[in-house]
XYZ file of N, CA and C in Angstrom:
444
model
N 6.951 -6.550 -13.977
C 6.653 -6.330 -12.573
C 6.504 -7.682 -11.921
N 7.230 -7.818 -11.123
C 7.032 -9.008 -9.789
C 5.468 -9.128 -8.902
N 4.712 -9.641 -9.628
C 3.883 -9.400 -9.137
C 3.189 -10.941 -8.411
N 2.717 -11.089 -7.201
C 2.940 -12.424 -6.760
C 1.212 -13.067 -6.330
N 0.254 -11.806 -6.441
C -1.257 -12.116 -5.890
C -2.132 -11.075 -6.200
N -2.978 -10.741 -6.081
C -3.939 -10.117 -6.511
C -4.082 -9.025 -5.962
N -3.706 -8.912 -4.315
C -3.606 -7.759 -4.127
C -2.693 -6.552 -3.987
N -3.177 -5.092 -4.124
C -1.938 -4.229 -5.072
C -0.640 -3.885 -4.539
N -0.589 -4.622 -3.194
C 0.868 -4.327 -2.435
C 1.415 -5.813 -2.270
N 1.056 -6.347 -3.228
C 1.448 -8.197 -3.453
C 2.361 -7.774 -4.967
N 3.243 -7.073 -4.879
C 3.703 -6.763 -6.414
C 5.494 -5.926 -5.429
N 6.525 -6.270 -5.995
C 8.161 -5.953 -5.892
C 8.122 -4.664 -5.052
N 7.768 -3.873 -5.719
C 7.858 -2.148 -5.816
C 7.375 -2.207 -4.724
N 6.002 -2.031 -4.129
C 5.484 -2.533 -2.861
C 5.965 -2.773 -2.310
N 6.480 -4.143 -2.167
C 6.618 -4.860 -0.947
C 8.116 -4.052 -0.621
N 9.185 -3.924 -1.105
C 10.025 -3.137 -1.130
C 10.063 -2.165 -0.131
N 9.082 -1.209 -1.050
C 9.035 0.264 -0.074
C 7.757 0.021 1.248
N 7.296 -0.530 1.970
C 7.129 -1.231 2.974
C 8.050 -1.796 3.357
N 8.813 -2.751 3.168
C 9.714 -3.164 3.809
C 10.388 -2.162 4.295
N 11.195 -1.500 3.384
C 12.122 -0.195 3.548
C 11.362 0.857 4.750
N 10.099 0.934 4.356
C 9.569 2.597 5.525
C 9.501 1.519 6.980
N 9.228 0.609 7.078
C 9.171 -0.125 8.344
C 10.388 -0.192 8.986
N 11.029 -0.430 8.457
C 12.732 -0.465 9.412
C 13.136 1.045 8.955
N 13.285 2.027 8.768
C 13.308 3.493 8.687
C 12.809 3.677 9.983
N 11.887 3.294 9.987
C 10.948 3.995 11.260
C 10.880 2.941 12.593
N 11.658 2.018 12.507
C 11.797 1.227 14.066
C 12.700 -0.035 13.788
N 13.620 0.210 12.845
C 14.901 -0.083 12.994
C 15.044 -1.826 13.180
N 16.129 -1.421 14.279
C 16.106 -2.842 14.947
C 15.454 -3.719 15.265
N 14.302 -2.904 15.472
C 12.897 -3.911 15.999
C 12.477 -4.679 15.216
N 12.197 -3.920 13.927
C 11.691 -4.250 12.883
C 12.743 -5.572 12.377
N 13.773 -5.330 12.258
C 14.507 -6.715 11.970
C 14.644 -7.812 12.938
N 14.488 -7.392 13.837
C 14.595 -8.517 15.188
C 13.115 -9.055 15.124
N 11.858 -8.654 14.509
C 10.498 -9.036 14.450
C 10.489 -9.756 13.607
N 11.273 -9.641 12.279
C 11.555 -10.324 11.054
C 12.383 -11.480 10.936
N 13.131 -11.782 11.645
C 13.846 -13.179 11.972
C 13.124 -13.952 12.096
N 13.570 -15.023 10.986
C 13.126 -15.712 10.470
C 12.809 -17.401 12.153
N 13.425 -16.554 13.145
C 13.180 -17.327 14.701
C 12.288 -16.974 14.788
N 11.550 -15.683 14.735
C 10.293 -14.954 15.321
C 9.226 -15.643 14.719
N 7.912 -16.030 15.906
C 7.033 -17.180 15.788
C 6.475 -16.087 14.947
N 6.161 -14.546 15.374
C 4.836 -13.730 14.465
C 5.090 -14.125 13.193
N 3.837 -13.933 12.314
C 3.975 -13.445 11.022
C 4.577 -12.519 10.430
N 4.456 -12.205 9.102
C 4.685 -10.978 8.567
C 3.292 -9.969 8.635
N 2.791 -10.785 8.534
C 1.060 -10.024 8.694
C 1.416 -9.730 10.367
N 1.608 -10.157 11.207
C 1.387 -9.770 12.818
C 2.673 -8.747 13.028
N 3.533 -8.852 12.193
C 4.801 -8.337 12.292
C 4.185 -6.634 12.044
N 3.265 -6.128 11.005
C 2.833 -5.291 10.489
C 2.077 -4.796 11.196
N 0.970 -5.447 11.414
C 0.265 -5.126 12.426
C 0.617 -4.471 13.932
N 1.696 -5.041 14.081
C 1.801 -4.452 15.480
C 2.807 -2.985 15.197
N 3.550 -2.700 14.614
C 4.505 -1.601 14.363
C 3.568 -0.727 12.984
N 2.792 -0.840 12.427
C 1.930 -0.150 11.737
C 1.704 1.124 11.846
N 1.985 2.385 11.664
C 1.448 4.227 11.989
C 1.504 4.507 11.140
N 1.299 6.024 10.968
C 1.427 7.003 10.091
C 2.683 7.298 9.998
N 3.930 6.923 10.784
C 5.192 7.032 10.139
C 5.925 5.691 9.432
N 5.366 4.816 9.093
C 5.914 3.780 8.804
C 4.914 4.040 7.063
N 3.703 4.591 7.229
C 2.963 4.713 5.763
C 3.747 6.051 5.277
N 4.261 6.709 5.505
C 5.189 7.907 5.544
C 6.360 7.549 4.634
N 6.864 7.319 5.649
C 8.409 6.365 5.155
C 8.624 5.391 4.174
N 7.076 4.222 3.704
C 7.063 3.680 2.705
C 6.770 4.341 1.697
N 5.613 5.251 1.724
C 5.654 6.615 0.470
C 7.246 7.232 0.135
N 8.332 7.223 1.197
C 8.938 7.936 0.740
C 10.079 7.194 -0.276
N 10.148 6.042 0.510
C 11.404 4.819 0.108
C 10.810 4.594 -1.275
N 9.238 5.057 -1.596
C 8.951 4.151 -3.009
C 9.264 5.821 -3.941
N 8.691 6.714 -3.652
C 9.446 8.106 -4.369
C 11.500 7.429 -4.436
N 11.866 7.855 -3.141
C 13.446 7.418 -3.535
C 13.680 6.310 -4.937
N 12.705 5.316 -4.711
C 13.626 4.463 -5.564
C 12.880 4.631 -7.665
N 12.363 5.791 -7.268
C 12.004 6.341 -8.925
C 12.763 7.721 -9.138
N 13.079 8.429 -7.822
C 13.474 9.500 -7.939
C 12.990 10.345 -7.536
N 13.477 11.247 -6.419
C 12.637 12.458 -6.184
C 12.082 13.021 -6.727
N 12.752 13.242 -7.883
C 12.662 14.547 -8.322
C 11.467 14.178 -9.639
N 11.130 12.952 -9.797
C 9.955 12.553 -10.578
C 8.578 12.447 -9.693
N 7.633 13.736 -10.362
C 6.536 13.993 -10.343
C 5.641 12.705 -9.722
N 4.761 12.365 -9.141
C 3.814 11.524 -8.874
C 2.909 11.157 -10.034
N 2.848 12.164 -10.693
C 1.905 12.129 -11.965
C 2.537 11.537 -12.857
N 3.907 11.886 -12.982
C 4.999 11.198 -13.857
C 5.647 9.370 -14.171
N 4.361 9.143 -12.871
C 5.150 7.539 -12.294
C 4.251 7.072 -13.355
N 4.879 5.648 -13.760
C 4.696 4.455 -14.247
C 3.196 3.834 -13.552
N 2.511 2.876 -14.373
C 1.344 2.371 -13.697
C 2.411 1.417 -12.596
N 3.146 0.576 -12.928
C 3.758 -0.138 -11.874
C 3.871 0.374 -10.637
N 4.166 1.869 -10.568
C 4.660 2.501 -9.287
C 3.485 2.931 -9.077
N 2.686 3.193 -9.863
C 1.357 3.621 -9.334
C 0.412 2.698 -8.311
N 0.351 1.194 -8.846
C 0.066 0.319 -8.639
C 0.891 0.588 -6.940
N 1.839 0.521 -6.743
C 3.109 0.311 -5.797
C 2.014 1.221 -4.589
N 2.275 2.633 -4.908
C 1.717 3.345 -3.898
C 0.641 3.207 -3.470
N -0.413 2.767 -4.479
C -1.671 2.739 -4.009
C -1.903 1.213 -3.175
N -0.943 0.512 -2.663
C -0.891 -1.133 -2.358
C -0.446 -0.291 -1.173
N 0.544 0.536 -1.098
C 0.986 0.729 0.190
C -0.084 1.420 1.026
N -0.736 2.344 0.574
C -2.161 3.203 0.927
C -3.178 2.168 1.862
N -3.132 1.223 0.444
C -4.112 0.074 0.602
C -3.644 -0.888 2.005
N -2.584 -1.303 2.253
C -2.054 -2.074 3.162
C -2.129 -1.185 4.708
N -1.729 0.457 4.718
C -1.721 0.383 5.845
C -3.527 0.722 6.020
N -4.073 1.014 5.466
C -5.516 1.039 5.590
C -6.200 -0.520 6.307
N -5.573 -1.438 5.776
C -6.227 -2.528 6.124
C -5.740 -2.899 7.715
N -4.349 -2.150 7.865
C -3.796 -2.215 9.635
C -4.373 -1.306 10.144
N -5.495 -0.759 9.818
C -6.061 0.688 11.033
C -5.247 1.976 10.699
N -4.708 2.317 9.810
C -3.610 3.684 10.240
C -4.687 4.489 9.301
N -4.648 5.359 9.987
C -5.527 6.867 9.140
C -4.993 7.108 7.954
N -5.285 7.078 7.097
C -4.707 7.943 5.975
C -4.947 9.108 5.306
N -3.775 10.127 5.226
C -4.297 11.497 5.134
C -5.290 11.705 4.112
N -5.916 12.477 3.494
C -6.664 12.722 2.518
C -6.052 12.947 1.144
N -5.164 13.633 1.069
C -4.343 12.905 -0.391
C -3.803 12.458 -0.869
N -3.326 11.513 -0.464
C -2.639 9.792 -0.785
C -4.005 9.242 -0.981
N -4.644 9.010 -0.129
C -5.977 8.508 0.013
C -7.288 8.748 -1.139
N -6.851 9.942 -1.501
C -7.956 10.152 -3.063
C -6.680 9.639 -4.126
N -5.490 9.731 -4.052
C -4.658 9.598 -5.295
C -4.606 8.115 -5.110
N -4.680 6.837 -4.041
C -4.746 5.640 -3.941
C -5.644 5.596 -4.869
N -7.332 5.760 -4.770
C -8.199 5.557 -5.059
C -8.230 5.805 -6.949
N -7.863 7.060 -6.843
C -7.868 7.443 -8.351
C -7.226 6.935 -9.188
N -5.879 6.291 -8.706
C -5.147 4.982 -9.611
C -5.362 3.922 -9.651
N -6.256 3.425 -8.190
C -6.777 2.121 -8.683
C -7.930 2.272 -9.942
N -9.003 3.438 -9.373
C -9.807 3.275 -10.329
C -9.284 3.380 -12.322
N -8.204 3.479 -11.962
C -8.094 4.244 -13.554
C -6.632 2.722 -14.084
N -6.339 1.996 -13.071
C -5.554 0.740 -13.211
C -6.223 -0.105 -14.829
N -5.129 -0.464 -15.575
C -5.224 -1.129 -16.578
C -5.448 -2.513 -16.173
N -6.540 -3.396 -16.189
C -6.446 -4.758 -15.633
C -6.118 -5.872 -17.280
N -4.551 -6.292 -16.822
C -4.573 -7.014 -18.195
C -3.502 -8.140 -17.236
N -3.990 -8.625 -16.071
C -4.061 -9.680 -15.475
C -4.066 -10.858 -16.020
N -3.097 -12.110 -15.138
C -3.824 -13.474 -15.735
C -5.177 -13.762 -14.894
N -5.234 -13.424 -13.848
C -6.308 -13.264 -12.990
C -7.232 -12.091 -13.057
N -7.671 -11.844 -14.247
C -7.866 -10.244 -14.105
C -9.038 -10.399 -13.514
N -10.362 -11.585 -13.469
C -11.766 -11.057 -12.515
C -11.639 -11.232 -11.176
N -10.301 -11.825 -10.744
C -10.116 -11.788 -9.167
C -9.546 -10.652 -9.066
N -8.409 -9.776 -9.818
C -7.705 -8.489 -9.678
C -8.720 -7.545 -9.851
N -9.975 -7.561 -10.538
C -11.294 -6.640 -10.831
C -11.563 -6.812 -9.334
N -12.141 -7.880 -8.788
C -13.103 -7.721 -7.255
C -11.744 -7.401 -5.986
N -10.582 -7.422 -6.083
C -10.180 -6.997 -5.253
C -9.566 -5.961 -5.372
N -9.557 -5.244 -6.481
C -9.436 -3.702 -6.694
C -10.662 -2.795 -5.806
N -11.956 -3.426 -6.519
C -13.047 -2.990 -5.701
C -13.390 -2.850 -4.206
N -12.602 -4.000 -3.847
C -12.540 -3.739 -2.195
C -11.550 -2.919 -1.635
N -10.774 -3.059 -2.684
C -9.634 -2.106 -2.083
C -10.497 -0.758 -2.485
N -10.835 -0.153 -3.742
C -11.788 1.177 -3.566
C -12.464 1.373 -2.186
N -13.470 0.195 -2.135
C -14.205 0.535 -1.254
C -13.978 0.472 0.553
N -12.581 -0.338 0.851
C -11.868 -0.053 1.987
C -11.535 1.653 1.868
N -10.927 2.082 1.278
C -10.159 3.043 1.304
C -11.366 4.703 1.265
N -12.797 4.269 0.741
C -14.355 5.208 0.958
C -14.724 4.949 2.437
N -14.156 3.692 2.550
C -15.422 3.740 4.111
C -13.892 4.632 5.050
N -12.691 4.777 5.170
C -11.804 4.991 5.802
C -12.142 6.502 5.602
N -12.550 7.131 4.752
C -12.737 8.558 4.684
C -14.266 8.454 5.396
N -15.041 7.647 5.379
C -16.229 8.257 5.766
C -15.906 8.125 7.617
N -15.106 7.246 7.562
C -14.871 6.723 9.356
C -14.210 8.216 10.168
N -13.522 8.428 9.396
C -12.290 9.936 9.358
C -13.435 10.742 9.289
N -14.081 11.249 9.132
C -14.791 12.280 8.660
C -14.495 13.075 7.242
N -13.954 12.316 6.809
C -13.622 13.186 5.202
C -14.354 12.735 4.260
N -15.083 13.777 3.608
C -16.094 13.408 2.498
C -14.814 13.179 1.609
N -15.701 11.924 0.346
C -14.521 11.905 -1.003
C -15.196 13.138 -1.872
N -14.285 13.059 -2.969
C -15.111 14.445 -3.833
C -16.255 13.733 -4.602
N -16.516 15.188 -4.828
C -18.491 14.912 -5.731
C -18.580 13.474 -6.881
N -16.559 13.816 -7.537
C -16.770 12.639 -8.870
C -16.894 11.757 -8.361
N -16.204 10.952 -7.032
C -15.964 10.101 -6.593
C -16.605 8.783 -6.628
């Protein structure tokens, strides 16, 4: 796995299917924001075109590129890792996230194998990523479940 930083949408698969659901869902823009002329960031680039159809569309581009027709349960920790970065990323731009992506983010980070070269920086920013993704349900009004 291409994995480039610590946090879980800093890894190929990720960045990928983000890339991919962002121009799905606003196209031209999205590449005309991405030129490499354009003063924004990639972080400001995100930020500003960020919804629930762009976290949509990256869920879907990262299913496409394992296969539809393979189970969620069926994925690889890599892809697991993948989805729950994408969860994690648009959470950190403000976008709501429905309630089950949002417990299945959570439940793969918590259950993530850390065999990192960085693994006590990949430990504390797993944790924030848990705990971004609790306060986003408590903000939403959605309790997590009892195990939680």
């Amino acid at each position: 796995m291409g994995q480039w930083g610590v946090k879980s949408y800093e890894n190929d698969s990720a960045a990928e299917a983000l890339d991919a659901g962002f121009e799905r869902v606003h196209g031209v823009i999205y590449e005309d924001l991405m030129d490499d002329r354009n003063p924004l960031s990639y972080e400001q680039v995100q930020q500003r075109l960020a919804d629930p159809r762009t976290l949509e569309a990256s869920i879907a581009a990262l299913e496409d590129s394992v296969g539809p027709a393979t189970a969620p349960e069926a994925w690889d920790e890599e892809t697991r890792l993948a989805l729950a970065g994408i969860v994690v990323r648009h959470a950190e731009l403000k976008v709501a996230i429905p309630e089950p992506w949002r417990q299945r983010a959570i439940d793969w980070l918590e259950q993530e194998p850390i065999d990192w070269h960085e693994a006590t920086a990949r430990r504390l920013r797993r944790q924030k990523e848990i705990d971004l993704l609790r306060r986003t349900a408590a903000a939403t009004g959605c309790e997590p479940d009892a195990g939680a």
